[in-house]
Amino acid sequence: MSIRVTQNMMSMQTLSNLNRNYRNMSDMENQISSGRKINKPSDDPVGVTYALRYRAELASNEQFQTNADSAVSWLDYTDTTMQQATDVMQRLKELTVQGGNGTLPQSGLDAIKLEIQQLKEQMGNIGNAQIKGKYIFNGQNYNQVPYEISGTVTNFSQIDTDTGAVKYAIGDQSTFQVNTTGSEFFGSSTDGDNVFKVMDDLIAALDSGDYTQISAQTANIESRSNKMQSCLSEVGARTNRVELVQARLVDRDLNLTNLQSKTEDADIAELIIKSTTAQTIYESALKSSAQILQPSLMDFMS
């Protein structure tokens, strides 16, 4: 059975085709103006899923990069501070050797004592070093001054700093310790080579003119200096590791950005060509429709 095609059916079909062409042209122009081929979920439901995943991974990767930068800053400052402490230890050793040779008069020993007292104060300042308001040698209690005389504490050598690890997240399942505790670097209250105890013993020996006790501190100074150098080497190793992680995070950021771009970004050159073609098709369709729908009732009555 044949189907009668009416003028109304032709008009509706023509209008539907024109609207479809117009929507297609409008979508492409929207992509060109936004620079994105996904402007709403319906544009590409699967692509939206990947785009959201890439955005989340980029956000977490950016945080890891921030944490790695903070870790490097902490480690670099720790390295500089430790270098200052080893310089103090070198000078302390020189003064100890000078004071223990048995030839200096008491006035000379008193002069050395005064300098060592200054070195002790300097070492205490180093122990209280802080970066961005955080004391680097007091573990997780980095908001508290580690080497401070108060209450029953009358000397730095009696102080044990917090031993908690300060860690930064630098990967999805990777945390990294950046701190070295003061008790580890300067010595705990029970260590015979605690740097502050050594200085106190030296000051007492110099004050009494006991050359034997002065010379006896040389071994403790060397022992603590070796431990300080070991801590300094560990900081260097940590810095190298974080810098490697930084390079990996930069590569990951570039890779994720490329994947996101492939998923979301529009090919402007291709879209311009397609949009021009769509516009030509639309304009041609308008002209053709005008010709097809031109007859009226008067045309059939003549």
Coordinates of C-alpha atoms in Angstrom, one line a residue:
M1 CA 0.0 0.0 0.0
S2 CA 1.4 3.3 -1.0
I3 CA 1.7 6.2 1.5
R4 CA 0.5 9.6 0.6
V5 CA 3.1 12.3 1.2
T6 CA 1.4 15.4 2.3
Q7 CA 2.8 19.0 2.3
N8 CA 2.7 19.0 6.1
M9 CA 4.9 15.8 6.2
M10 CA 7.4 17.4 3.8
S11 CA 7.5 20.5 5.9
M12 CA 8.1 18.6 9.2
Q13 CA 10.8 16.4 7.7
T14 CA 12.5 19.4 6.1
L15 CA 12.4 21.3 9.4
S16 CA 13.7 18.3 11.3
N17 CA 16.7 18.0 8.9
L18 CA 17.4 21.8 9.1
N19 CA 17.3 21.7 12.9
R20 CA 19.7 18.7 13.0
N21 CA 22.1 20.5 10.7
Y22 CA 21.9 23.6 12.7
R23 CA 22.6 21.7 16.0
N24 CA 25.5 20.0 14.4
M25 CA 26.9 23.4 13.3
S26 CA 26.2 25.0 16.7
D27 CA 27.9 22.2 18.6
M28 CA 31.1 22.6 16.5
E29 CA 31.0 26.4 16.9
N30 CA 30.7 25.9 20.7
Q31 CA 33.7 23.5 20.7
I32 CA 35.7 26.1 18.7
S33 CA 34.9 28.9 21.1
S34 CA 35.5 26.9 24.2
G35 CA 38.5 25.0 22.8
R36 CA 37.1 21.8 24.3
K37 CA 35.3 18.9 22.6
I38 CA 33.6 17.9 25.9
N39 CA 31.4 20.7 27.2
K40 CA 28.7 18.6 28.8
P41 CA 28.5 14.9 29.8
S42 CA 26.3 14.0 26.9
D43 CA 29.0 15.1 24.4
D44 CA 31.1 12.0 25.4
P45 CA 29.9 10.0 28.4
V46 CA 33.0 7.7 28.3
G47 CA 35.4 10.6 27.7
V48 CA 33.9 12.5 30.7
T49 CA 34.8 9.5 33.0
Y50 CA 38.4 9.6 31.8
A51 CA 38.6 13.4 32.0
L52 CA 37.4 13.4 35.7
R53 CA 40.0 10.7 36.5
Y54 CA 42.8 12.6 34.9
R55 CA 41.8 15.8 36.7
A56 CA 41.8 14.0 40.1
E57 CA 45.2 12.5 39.3
L58 CA 46.6 15.8 38.3
A59 CA 45.3 17.4 41.5
S60 CA 47.0 14.7 43.6
N61 CA 50.2 14.9 41.6
E62 CA 50.3 18.7 42.1
Q63 CA 50.0 18.2 45.9
F64 CA 52.8 15.6 45.8
Q65 CA 54.9 18.1 43.9
T66 CA 54.2 20.7 46.6
N67 CA 55.1 18.2 49.3
A68 CA 58.3 17.3 47.5
D69 CA 59.3 21.0 47.2
S70 CA 58.7 21.4 50.9
A71 CA 60.7 18.4 51.7
V72 CA 63.7 19.7 49.7
S73 CA 63.5 23.0 51.4
W74 CA 63.5 21.4 54.8
L75 CA 66.5 19.1 53.8
D76 CA 68.4 22.0 52.2
Y77 CA 68.0 24.1 55.3
T78 CA 68.9 21.1 57.5
D79 CA 72.1 20.6 55.5
T80 CA 73.1 24.2 55.9
T81 CA 72.4 24.1 59.6
M82 CA 74.4 20.9 60.1
Q83 CA 77.3 22.3 58.2
Q84 CA 77.4 25.2 60.6
A85 CA 77.4 22.8 63.5
T86 CA 80.3 20.8 62.1
D87 CA 82.2 24.1 61.7
V88 CA 81.7 24.7 65.4
M89 CA 82.9 21.2 66.2
Q90 CA 86.1 21.8 64.1
R91 CA 86.8 25.0 66.0
L92 CA 86.0 23.2 69.3
K93 CA 88.6 20.5 68.5
E94 CA 91.2 23.1 67.6
L95 CA 90.7 24.9 71.0
T96 CA 90.8 21.6 72.9
V97 CA 94.1 20.6 71.3
Q98 CA 95.4 24.1 72.0
G99 CA 94.3 24.0 75.6
G100 CA 95.5 20.5 76.4
N101 CA 99.2 20.9 75.3
G102 CA 100.1 21.8 78.9
T103 CA 102.0 25.0 78.0
L104 CA 99.3 27.6 78.2
P105 CA 99.0 29.7 81.4
Q106 CA 95.7 30.0 83.2
S107 CA 95.1 33.3 81.4
G108 CA 95.3 31.5 78.1
L109 CA 93.0 28.7 79.3
D110 CA 90.5 31.4 80.5
A111 CA 90.5 32.9 77.0
I112 CA 89.8 29.5 75.5
K113 CA 87.0 29.0 78.0
L114 CA 85.3 32.2 77.0
E115 CA 85.4 31.2 73.4
I116 CA 84.0 27.8 74.1
Q117 CA 81.2 29.4 76.1
Q118 CA 80.4 31.4 72.9
L119 CA 80.6 28.2 70.8
K120 CA 78.1 26.6 73.2
E121 CA 75.7 29.4 72.8
Q122 CA 76.1 29.2 69.1
M123 CA 75.5 25.5 69.1
G124 CA 72.3 26.1 71.1
N125 CA 71.1 28.6 68.5
I126 CA 71.8 26.0 65.8
G127 CA 69.8 23.4 67.8
N128 CA 66.8 25.8 67.8
A129 CA 67.0 26.5 64.0
Q130 CA 63.6 26.7 62.4
I131 CA 62.2 26.9 58.9
K132 CA 58.8 28.5 58.3
G133 CA 58.2 28.5 62.1
K134 CA 59.0 24.8 62.5
Y135 CA 62.0 23.7 64.7
I136 CA 63.8 21.2 62.6
F137 CA 65.5 19.3 65.4
N138 CA 62.4 18.6 67.6
G139 CA 60.7 15.8 65.8
Q140 CA 56.9 16.1 65.6
N141 CA 57.0 18.7 68.3
Y142 CA 58.3 21.2 65.8
N143 CA 56.2 24.0 67.2
Q144 CA 58.1 23.9 70.5
V145 CA 61.6 25.2 71.2
P146 CA 63.9 22.1 71.7
Y147 CA 66.8 23.6 73.5
E148 CA 65.4 25.9 76.2
I149 CA 66.4 26.3 79.8
S150 CA 63.3 26.1 82.0
G151 CA 62.1 24.5 85.3
T152 CA 64.3 21.6 86.3
V153 CA 66.3 21.8 83.1
T154 CA 69.5 23.7 83.9
N155 CA 71.6 22.7 80.9
F156 CA 71.2 21.7 77.3
S157 CA 72.9 18.4 77.9
Q158 CA 69.9 17.3 80.0
I159 CA 67.5 17.7 77.1
D160 CA 66.2 14.9 74.9
T161 CA 64.3 16.1 71.9
D162 CA 61.2 14.5 70.4
T163 CA 62.1 11.5 68.3
G164 CA 59.0 11.5 66.1
A165 CA 59.4 11.4 62.4
V166 CA 58.2 14.4 60.2
K167 CA 57.0 12.8 57.0
Y168 CA 55.7 14.2 53.7
A169 CA 53.5 12.3 51.3
I170 CA 55.3 12.3 47.9
G171 CA 53.4 9.5 46.2
D172 CA 50.2 7.6 46.2
Q173 CA 51.6 5.1 48.8
S174 CA 54.9 6.8 49.6
T175 CA 55.8 8.9 52.6
F176 CA 59.2 10.3 53.2
Q177 CA 61.0 11.4 56.5
V178 CA 62.7 14.7 56.3
N179 CA 63.8 15.4 59.8
T180 CA 66.8 14.5 62.0
T181 CA 66.2 14.7 65.7
G182 CA 68.4 16.8 68.0
S183 CA 69.2 13.9 70.2
E184 CA 70.5 12.0 67.2
F185 CA 72.6 14.9 65.9
F186 CA 73.8 16.6 69.1
G187 CA 73.5 13.6 71.4
S188 CA 71.0 12.4 74.0
S189 CA 71.1 13.2 77.7
T190 CA 72.7 9.7 78.3
D191 CA 75.5 10.0 75.7
G192 CA 79.0 10.6 76.9
D193 CA 79.7 12.5 73.7
N194 CA 76.7 14.8 73.9
V195 CA 78.1 18.0 72.4
F196 CA 76.7 20.2 75.2
K197 CA 78.1 17.9 77.9
V198 CA 81.5 17.9 76.2
M199 CA 81.5 21.7 76.2
D200 CA 80.5 21.8 79.9
D201 CA 83.2 19.4 80.8
L202 CA 85.7 21.4 78.8
I203 CA 84.7 24.7 80.4
A204 CA 85.1 23.1 83.9
A205 CA 88.5 21.6 83.0
L206 CA 89.7 24.9 81.6
D207 CA 88.5 26.8 84.6
S208 CA 90.4 24.4 87.0
G209 CA 93.5 24.2 84.7
D210 CA 93.2 20.4 84.4
Y211 CA 95.1 19.6 81.2
T212 CA 94.5 15.9 81.5
Q213 CA 90.7 16.4 81.5
I214 CA 91.0 18.9 78.6
S215 CA 92.9 16.4 76.4
A216 CA 90.4 13.6 77.4
Q217 CA 87.6 15.5 75.6
T218 CA 89.3 15.1 72.2
A219 CA 88.0 11.6 71.8
N220 CA 84.4 12.6 72.6
I221 CA 84.7 15.5 70.2
E222 CA 85.9 13.2 67.4
S223 CA 83.1 10.7 68.3
R224 CA 80.4 13.3 68.1
S225 CA 81.9 14.9 64.9
N226 CA 81.7 11.5 63.2
K227 CA 78.1 11.0 64.2
M228 CA 77.3 14.5 62.9
Q229 CA 79.0 13.7 59.6
S230 CA 76.9 10.5 59.4
C231 CA 73.7 12.5 59.9
L232 CA 74.9 15.1 57.3
S233 CA 75.5 12.3 54.8
E234 CA 72.0 10.9 55.4
V235 CA 70.5 14.2 54.8
G236 CA 72.4 14.4 51.4
A237 CA 71.1 10.9 50.5
R238 CA 67.5 11.9 51.4
T239 CA 67.8 15.1 49.3
N240 CA 69.0 13.0 46.3
R241 CA 66.0 10.7 46.6
V242 CA 63.5 13.5 46.8
E243 CA 65.0 15.2 43.8
L244 CA 64.6 12.0 41.9
V245 CA 61.0 11.8 43.0
Q246 CA 60.5 15.5 41.9
A247 CA 61.7 14.6 38.4
R248 CA 59.3 11.6 38.3
L249 CA 56.4 13.8 39.4
V250 CA 57.2 16.3 36.6
D251 CA 57.2 13.5 34.1
R252 CA 53.9 12.2 35.5
D253 CA 52.3 15.6 35.3
L254 CA 53.3 16.0 31.7
N255 CA 52.0 12.6 30.8
L256 CA 48.6 13.2 32.6
T257 CA 48.3 16.6 31.0
N258 CA 48.8 15.1 27.5
L259 CA 46.2 12.4 28.3
Q260 CA 43.8 15.0 29.5
S261 CA 44.4 17.1 26.5
K262 CA 43.7 14.2 24.1
T263 CA 40.4 13.5 26.0
E264 CA 39.1 17.0 26.4
D265 CA 40.8 19.5 24.0
A266 CA 39.3 20.1 20.6
D267 CA 41.2 20.0 17.3
I268 CA 40.5 23.6 16.3
A269 CA 41.9 23.3 12.8
E270 CA 39.7 20.2 12.1
L271 CA 36.7 21.8 13.7
I272 CA 37.0 25.0 11.6
I273 CA 37.0 22.9 8.4
K274 CA 34.0 20.8 9.6
S275 CA 32.2 23.9 10.8
T276 CA 32.6 25.6 7.4
T277 CA 31.4 22.5 5.7
A278 CA 28.4 22.3 8.0
Q279 CA 27.6 25.9 7.5
T280 CA 27.7 25.4 3.7
I281 CA 25.4 22.4 4.0
Y282 CA 23.0 24.3 6.2
E283 CA 22.8 27.2 3.8
S284 CA 22.3 24.9 0.9
A285 CA 19.6 23.1 2.7
L286 CA 17.8 26.3 3.4
K287 CA 17.9 27.2 -0.3
S288 CA 16.7 23.8 -1.3
S289 CA 13.9 23.8 1.2
A290 CA 12.7 27.1 0.0
Q291 CA 12.5 25.7 -3.5
I292 CA 10.7 22.5 -2.4
L293 CA 8.2 24.2 -0.2
Q294 CA 7.5 27.1 -2.5
P295 CA 4.3 25.7 -4.1
S296 CA 1.1 26.9 -2.4
L297 CA -2.6 26.1 -2.8
M298 CA -3.0 28.7 -5.5
D299 CA -0.4 26.8 -7.6
F300 CA -2.7 23.7 -7.6
M301 CA -5.8 25.7 -8.4
S302 CA -4.5 27.3 -11.5

